[in-house]
PDB file of C-alpha atoms in Angstrom:
ATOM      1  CA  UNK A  18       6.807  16.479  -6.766  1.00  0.00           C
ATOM      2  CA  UNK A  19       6.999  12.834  -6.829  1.00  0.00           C
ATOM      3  CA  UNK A  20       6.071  10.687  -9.316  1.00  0.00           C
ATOM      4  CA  UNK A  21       5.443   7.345 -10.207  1.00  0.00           C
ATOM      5  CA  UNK A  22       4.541   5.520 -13.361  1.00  0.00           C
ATOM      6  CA  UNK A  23       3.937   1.888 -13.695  1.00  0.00           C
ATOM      7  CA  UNK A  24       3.844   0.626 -17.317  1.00  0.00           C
ATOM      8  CA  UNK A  25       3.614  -3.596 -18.433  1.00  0.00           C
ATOM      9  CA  UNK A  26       0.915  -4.795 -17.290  1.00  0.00           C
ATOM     10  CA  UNK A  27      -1.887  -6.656 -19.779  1.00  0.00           C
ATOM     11  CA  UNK A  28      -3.366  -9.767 -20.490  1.00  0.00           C
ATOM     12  CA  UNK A  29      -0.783 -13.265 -20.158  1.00  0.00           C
ATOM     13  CA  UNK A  30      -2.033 -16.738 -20.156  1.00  0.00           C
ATOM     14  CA  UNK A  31      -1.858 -18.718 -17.015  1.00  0.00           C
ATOM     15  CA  UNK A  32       2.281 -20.040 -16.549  1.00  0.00           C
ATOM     16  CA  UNK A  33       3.642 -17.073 -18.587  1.00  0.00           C
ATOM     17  CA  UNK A  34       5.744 -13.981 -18.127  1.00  0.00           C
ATOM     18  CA  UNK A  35       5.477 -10.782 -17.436  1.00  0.00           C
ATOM     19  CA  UNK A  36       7.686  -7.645 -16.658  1.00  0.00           C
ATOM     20  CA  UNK A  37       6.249  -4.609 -14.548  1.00  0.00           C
ATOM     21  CA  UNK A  38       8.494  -1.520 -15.004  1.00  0.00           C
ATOM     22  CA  UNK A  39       8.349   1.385 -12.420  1.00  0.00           C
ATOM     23  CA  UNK A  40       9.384   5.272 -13.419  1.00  0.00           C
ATOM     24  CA  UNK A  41      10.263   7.310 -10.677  1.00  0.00           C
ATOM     25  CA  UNK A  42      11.158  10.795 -10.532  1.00  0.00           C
ATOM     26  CA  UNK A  43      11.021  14.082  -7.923  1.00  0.00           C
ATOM     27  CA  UNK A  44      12.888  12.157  -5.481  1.00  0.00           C
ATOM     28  CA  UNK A  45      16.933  10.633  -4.890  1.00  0.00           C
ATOM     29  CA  UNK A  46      15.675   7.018  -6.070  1.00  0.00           C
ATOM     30  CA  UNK A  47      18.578   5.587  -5.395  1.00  0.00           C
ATOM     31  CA  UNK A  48      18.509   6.831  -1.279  1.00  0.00           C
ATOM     32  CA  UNK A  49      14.916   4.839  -0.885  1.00  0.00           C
ATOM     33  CA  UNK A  50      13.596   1.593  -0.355  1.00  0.00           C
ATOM     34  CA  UNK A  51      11.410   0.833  -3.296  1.00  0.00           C
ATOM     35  CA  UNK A  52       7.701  -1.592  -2.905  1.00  0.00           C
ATOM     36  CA  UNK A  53       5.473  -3.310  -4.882  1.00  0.00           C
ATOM     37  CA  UNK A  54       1.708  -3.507  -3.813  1.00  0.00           C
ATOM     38  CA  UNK A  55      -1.199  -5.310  -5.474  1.00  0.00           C
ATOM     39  CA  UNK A  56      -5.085  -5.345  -5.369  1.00  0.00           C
ATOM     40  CA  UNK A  57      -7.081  -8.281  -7.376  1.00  0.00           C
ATOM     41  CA  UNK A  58     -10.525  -7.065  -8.684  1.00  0.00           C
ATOM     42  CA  UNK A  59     -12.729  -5.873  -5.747  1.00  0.00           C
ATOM     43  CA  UNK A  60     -10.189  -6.129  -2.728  1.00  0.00           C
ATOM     44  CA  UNK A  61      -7.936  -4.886  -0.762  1.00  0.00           C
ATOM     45  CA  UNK A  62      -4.654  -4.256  -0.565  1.00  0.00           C
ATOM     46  CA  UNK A  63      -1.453  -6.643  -0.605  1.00  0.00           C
ATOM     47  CA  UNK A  64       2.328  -6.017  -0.001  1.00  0.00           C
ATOM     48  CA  UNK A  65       3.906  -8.079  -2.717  1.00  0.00           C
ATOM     49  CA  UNK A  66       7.972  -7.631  -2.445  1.00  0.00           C
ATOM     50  CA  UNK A  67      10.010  -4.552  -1.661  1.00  0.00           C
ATOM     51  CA  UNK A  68      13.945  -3.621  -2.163  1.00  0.00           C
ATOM     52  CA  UNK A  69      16.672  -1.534  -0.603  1.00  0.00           C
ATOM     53  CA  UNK A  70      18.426   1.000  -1.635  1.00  0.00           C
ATOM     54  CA  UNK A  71      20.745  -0.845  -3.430  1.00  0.00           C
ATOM     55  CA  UNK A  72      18.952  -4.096  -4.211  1.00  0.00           C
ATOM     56  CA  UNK A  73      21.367  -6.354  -1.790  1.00  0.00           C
ATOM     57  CA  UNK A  74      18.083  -6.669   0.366  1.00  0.00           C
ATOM     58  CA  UNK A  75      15.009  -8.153  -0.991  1.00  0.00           C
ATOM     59  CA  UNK A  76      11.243  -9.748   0.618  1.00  0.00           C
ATOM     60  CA  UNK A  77       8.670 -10.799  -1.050  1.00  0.00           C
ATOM     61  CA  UNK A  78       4.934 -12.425   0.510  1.00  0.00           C
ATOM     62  CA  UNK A  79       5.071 -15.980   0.686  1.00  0.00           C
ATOM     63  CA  UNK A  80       2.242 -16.506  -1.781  1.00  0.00           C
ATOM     64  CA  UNK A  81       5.222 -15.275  -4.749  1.00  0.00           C
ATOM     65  CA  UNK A  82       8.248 -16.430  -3.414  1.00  0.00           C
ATOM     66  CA  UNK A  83       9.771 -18.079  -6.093  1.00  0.00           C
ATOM     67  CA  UNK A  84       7.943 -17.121  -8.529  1.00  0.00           C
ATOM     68  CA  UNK A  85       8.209 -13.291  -8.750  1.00  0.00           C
ATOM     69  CA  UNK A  86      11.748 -11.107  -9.202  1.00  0.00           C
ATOM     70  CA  UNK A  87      12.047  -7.607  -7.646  1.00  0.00           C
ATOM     71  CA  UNK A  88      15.033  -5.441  -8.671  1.00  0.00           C
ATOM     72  CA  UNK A  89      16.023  -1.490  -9.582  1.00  0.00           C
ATOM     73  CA  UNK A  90      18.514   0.369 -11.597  1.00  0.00           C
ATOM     74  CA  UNK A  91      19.294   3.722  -9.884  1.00  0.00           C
ATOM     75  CA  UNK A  92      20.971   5.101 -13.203  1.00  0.00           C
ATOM     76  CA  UNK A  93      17.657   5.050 -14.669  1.00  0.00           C
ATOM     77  CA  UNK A  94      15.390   5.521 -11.545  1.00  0.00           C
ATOM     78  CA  UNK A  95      13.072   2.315 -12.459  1.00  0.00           C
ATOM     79  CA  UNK A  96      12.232  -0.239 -10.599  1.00  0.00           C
ATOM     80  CA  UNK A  97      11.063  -3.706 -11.790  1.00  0.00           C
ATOM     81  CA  UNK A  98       9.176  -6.584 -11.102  1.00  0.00           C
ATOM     82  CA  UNK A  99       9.626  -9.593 -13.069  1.00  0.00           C
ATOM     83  CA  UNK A 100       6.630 -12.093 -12.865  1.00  0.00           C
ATOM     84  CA  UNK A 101       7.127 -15.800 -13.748  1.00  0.00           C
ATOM     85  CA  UNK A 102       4.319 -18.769 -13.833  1.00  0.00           C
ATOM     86  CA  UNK A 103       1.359 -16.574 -13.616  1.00  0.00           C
ATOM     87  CA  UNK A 104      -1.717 -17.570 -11.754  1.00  0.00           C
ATOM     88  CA  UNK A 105      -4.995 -16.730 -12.238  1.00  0.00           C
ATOM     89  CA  UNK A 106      -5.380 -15.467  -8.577  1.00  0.00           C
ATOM     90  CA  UNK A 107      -2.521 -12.979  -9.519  1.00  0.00           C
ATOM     91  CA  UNK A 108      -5.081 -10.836 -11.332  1.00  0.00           C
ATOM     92  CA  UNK A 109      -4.875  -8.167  -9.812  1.00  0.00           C
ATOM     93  CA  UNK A 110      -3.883  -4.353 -10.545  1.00  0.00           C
ATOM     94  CA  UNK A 111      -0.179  -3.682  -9.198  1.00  0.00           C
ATOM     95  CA  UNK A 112       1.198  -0.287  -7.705  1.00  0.00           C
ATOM     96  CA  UNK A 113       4.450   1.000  -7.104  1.00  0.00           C
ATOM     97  CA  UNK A 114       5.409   2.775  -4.099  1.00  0.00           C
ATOM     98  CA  UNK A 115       8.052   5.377  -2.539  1.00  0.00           C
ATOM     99  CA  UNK A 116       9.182   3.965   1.071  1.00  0.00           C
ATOM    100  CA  UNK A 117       9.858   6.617   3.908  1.00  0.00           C
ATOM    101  CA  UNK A 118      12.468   6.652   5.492  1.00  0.00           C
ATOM    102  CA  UNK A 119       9.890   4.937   8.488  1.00  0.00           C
ATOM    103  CA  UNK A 120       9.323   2.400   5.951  1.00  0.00           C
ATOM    104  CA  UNK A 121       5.690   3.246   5.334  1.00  0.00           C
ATOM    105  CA  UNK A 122       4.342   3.641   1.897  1.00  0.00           C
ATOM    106  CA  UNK A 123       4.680   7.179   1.445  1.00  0.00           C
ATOM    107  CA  UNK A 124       3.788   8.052  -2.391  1.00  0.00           C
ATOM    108  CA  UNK A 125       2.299   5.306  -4.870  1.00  0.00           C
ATOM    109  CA  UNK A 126       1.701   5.355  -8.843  1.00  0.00           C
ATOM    110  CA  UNK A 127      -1.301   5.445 -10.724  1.00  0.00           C
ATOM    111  CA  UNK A 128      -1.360   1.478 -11.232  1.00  0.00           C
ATOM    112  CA  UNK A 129      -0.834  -1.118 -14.156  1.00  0.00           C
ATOM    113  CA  UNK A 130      -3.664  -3.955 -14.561  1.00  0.00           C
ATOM    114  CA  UNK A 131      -2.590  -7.513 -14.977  1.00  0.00           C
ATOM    115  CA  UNK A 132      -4.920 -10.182 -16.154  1.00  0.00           C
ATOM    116  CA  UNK A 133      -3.807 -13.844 -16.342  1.00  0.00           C
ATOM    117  CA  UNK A 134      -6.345 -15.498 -18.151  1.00  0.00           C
ATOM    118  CA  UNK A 135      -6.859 -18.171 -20.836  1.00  0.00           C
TER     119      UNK A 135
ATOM    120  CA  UNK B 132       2.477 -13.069  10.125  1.00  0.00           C
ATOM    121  CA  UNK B 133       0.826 -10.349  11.649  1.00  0.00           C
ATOM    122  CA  UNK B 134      -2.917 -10.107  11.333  1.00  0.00           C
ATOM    123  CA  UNK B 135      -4.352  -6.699  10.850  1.00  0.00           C
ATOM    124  CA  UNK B 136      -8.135  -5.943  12.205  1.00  0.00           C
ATOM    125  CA  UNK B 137     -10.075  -3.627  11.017  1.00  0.00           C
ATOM    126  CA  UNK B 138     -13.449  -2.324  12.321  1.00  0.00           C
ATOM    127  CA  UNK B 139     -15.965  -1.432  10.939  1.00  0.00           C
ATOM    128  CA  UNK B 140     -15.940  -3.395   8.137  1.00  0.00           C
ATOM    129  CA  UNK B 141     -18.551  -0.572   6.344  1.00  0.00           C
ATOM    130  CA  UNK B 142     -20.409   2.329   7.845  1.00  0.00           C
ATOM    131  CA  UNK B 143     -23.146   5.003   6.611  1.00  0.00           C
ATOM    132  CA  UNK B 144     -22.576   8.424   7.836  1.00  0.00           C
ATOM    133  CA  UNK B 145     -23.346  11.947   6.743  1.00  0.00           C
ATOM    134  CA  UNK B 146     -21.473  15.332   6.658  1.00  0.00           C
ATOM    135  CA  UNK B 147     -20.432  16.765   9.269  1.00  0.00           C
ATOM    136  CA  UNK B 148     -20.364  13.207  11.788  1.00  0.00           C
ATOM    137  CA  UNK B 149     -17.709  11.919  13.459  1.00  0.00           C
ATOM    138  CA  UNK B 150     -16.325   9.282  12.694  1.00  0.00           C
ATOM    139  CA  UNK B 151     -14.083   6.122  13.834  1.00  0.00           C
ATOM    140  CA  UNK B 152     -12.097   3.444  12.516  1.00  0.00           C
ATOM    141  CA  UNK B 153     -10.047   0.689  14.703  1.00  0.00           C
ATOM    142  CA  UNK B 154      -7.138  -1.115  13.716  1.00  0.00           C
ATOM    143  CA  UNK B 155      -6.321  -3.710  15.953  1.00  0.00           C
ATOM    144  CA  UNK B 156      -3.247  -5.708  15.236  1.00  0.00           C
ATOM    145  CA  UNK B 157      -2.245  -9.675  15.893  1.00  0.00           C
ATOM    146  CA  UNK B 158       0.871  -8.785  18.171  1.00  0.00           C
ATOM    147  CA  UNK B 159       2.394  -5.594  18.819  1.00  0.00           C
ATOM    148  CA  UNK B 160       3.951  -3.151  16.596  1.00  0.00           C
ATOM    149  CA  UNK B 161       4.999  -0.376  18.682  1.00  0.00           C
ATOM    150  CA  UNK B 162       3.944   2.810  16.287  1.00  0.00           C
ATOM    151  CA  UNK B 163       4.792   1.358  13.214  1.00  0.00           C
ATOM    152  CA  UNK B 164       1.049   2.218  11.404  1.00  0.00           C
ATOM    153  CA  UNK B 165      -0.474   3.982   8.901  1.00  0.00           C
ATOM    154  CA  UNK B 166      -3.408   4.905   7.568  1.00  0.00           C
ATOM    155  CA  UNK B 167      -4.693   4.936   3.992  1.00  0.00           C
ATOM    156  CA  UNK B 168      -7.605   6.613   1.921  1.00  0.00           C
ATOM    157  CA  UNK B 169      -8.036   5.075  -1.267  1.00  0.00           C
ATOM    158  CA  UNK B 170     -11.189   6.542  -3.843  1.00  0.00           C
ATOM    159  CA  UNK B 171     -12.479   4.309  -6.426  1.00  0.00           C
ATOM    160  CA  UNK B 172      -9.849   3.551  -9.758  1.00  0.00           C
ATOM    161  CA  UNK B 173      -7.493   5.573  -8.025  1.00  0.00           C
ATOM    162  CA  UNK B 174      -4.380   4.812  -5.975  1.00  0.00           C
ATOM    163  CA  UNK B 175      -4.227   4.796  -1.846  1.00  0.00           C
ATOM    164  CA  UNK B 176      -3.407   7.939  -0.316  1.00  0.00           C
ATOM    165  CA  UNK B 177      -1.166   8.207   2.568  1.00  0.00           C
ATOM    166  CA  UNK B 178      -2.955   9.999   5.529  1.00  0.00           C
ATOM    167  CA  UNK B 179      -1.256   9.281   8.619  1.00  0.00           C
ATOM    168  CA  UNK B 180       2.130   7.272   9.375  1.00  0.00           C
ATOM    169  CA  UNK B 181       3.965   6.658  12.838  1.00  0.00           C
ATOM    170  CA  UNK B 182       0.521   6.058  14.205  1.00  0.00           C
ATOM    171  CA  UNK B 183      -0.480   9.748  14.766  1.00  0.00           C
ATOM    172  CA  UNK B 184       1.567  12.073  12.043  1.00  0.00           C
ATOM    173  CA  UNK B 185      -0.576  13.848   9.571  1.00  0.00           C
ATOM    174  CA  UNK B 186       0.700  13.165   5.966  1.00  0.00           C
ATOM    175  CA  UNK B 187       1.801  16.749   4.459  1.00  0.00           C
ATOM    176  CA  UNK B 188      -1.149  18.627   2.552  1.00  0.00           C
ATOM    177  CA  UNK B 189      -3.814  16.483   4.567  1.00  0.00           C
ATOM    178  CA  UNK B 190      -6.301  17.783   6.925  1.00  0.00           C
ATOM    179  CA  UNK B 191      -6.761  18.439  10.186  1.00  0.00           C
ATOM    180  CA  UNK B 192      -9.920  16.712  10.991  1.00  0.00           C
ATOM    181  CA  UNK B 193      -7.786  12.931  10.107  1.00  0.00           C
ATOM    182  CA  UNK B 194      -5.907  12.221  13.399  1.00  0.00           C
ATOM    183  CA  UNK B 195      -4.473   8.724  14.145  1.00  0.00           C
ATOM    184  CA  UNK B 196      -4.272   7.379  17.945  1.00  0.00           C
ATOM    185  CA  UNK B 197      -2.611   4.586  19.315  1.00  0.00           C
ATOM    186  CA  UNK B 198       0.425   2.031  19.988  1.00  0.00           C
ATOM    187  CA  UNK B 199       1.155  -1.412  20.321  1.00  0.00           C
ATOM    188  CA  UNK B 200      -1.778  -3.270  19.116  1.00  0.00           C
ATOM    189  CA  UNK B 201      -5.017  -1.292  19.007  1.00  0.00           C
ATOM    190  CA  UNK B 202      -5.053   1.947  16.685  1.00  0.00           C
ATOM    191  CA  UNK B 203      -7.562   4.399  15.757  1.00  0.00           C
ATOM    192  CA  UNK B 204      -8.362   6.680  12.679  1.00  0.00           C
ATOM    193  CA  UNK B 205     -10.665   9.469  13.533  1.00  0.00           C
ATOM    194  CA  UNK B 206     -12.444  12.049  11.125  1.00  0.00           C
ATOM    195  CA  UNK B 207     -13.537  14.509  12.967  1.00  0.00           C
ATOM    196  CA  UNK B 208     -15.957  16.129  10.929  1.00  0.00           C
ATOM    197  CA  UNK B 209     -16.912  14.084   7.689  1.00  0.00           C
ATOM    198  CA  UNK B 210     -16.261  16.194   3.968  1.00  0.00           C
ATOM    199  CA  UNK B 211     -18.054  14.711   1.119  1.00  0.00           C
ATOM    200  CA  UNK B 212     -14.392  14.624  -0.364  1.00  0.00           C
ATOM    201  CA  UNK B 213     -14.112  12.083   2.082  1.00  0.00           C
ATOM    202  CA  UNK B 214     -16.464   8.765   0.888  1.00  0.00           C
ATOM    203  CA  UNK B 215     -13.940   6.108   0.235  1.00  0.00           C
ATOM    204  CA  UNK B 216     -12.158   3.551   1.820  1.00  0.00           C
ATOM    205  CA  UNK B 217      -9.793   3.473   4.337  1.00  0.00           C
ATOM    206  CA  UNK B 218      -6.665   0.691   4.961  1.00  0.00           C
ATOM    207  CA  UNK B 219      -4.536   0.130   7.877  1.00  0.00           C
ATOM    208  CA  UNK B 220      -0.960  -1.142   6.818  1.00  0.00           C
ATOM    209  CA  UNK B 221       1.790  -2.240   9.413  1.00  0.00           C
ATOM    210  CA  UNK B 222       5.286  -1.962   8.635  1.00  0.00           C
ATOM    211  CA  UNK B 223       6.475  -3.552  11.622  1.00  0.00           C
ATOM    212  CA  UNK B 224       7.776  -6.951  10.494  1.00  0.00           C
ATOM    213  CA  UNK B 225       7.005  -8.694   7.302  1.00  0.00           C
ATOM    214  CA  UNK B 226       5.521  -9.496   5.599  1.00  0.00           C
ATOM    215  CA  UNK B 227       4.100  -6.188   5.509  1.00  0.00           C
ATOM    216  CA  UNK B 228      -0.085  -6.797   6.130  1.00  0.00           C
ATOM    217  CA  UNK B 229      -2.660  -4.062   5.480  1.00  0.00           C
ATOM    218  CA  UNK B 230      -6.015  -4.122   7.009  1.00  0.00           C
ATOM    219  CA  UNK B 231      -9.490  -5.726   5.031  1.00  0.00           C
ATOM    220  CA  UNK B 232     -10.997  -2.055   4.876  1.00  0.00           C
ATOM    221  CA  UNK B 233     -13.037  -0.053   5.774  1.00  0.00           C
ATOM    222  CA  UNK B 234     -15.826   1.755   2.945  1.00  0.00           C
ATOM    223  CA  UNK B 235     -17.436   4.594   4.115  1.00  0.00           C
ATOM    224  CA  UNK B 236     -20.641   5.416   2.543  1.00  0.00           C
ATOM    225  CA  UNK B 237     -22.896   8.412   2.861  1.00  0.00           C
ATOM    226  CA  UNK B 238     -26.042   7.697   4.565  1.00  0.00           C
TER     227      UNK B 238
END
């Protein structure tokens, strides 16, 4: 069965840091592409970054381009997402998801809240 | 980027209706949809992907219809498991773009 379990999230202050960390496991992590999604308070759904199998490929949405990191280690079957000068509008709770091999977002974890607030 | 459409935004319906959802995207995207259920505090659920293939484990009455820019999720007779809302995501280009949502409600 797959799973997936996002830990790091909290509360930062507006222009800090933070590092989500993704657990995966009932699955060859290393053979799929790995995604990040995101949903602020009350809203949909948005694709934030994903990453290939072996991290030489990498997007991300425009609105964190630059700002945000995306990147794996297969030994330990986690994948990351580093988060640099935090806005407020990036409040939001963030999900990790299994790509299929279609590139759709085939299993996703429970969610980790993060709140950037003064 | 390609926009993603959903209609209805909301709807009311009660057990046992059918029921429709419409996905219409910005440009085309061949088959590359799929179709979300996501229940409140908890993560989206994959129902259909490729447009029309039922996720593993997931009922019969979801179907998906369509290709190139207009797509459909249909329930064809609506569980009480089922109150929640649905997404559309393409996967054709990025950045990847889901669909607003649609909440349905019992009536």
């Amino acid at each position: 069965e797959v799973h997936l379990v996002e830990s790091g999230g909290g509360l930062v202050q507006p222009g800090g840091s933070l590092r989500l960390s993704c657990a995966a496991s009932g699955f060859t992590f290393s053979t799929s592409w790995m995604t990040w999604v995101r949903q602020a308070p009350g809203k949909g759904l948005e694709w934030v970054a994903n990453i290939n199998q072996d991290g030489s490929e990498k997007y991300f949405v425009d609105s964190v381009e630059g700002r945000f990191t995306i990147s794996r280690d297969n030994a330990k079957n986690s994948l990351y997402l580093q988060m640099n000068s935090l806005r407020a509008e990036d409040t939001a709770v963030y999900y990790c998801a299994k790509e299929s091999g279609l590139r759709n977002f085939e299993f996703w974890g429970q969610g980790t809240l993060v709140t950037v607030s003064s | 980027d390609i926009q993603m459409t959903q209609s209805p935004s909301s709807l009311s319906a009660s057990v046992g209706d059918r029921v429709a959802i419409t996905c219409r995207a910005s440009q085309g995207i061949r088959n590359d949809l799929a179709w979300y259920q996501q229940k409140p505090g908890k993560a989206p659920k994959r129902l259909i992907y490729a447009a029309s293939s039922l996720h593993s484990g997931v009922p019969s009455r979801f179907s998906g219809s369509g290709s190139g820019t207009e797509f459909t999720l249909t329930i064809s007779s609506l569980q009480s498991e089922d109150f929640a809302t649905y997404y559309c995501l393409q996967h054709n280009s990025y950045p990847r773009t889901f669909g607003q949502g649609t909440k349905v409600e019992i009536k």
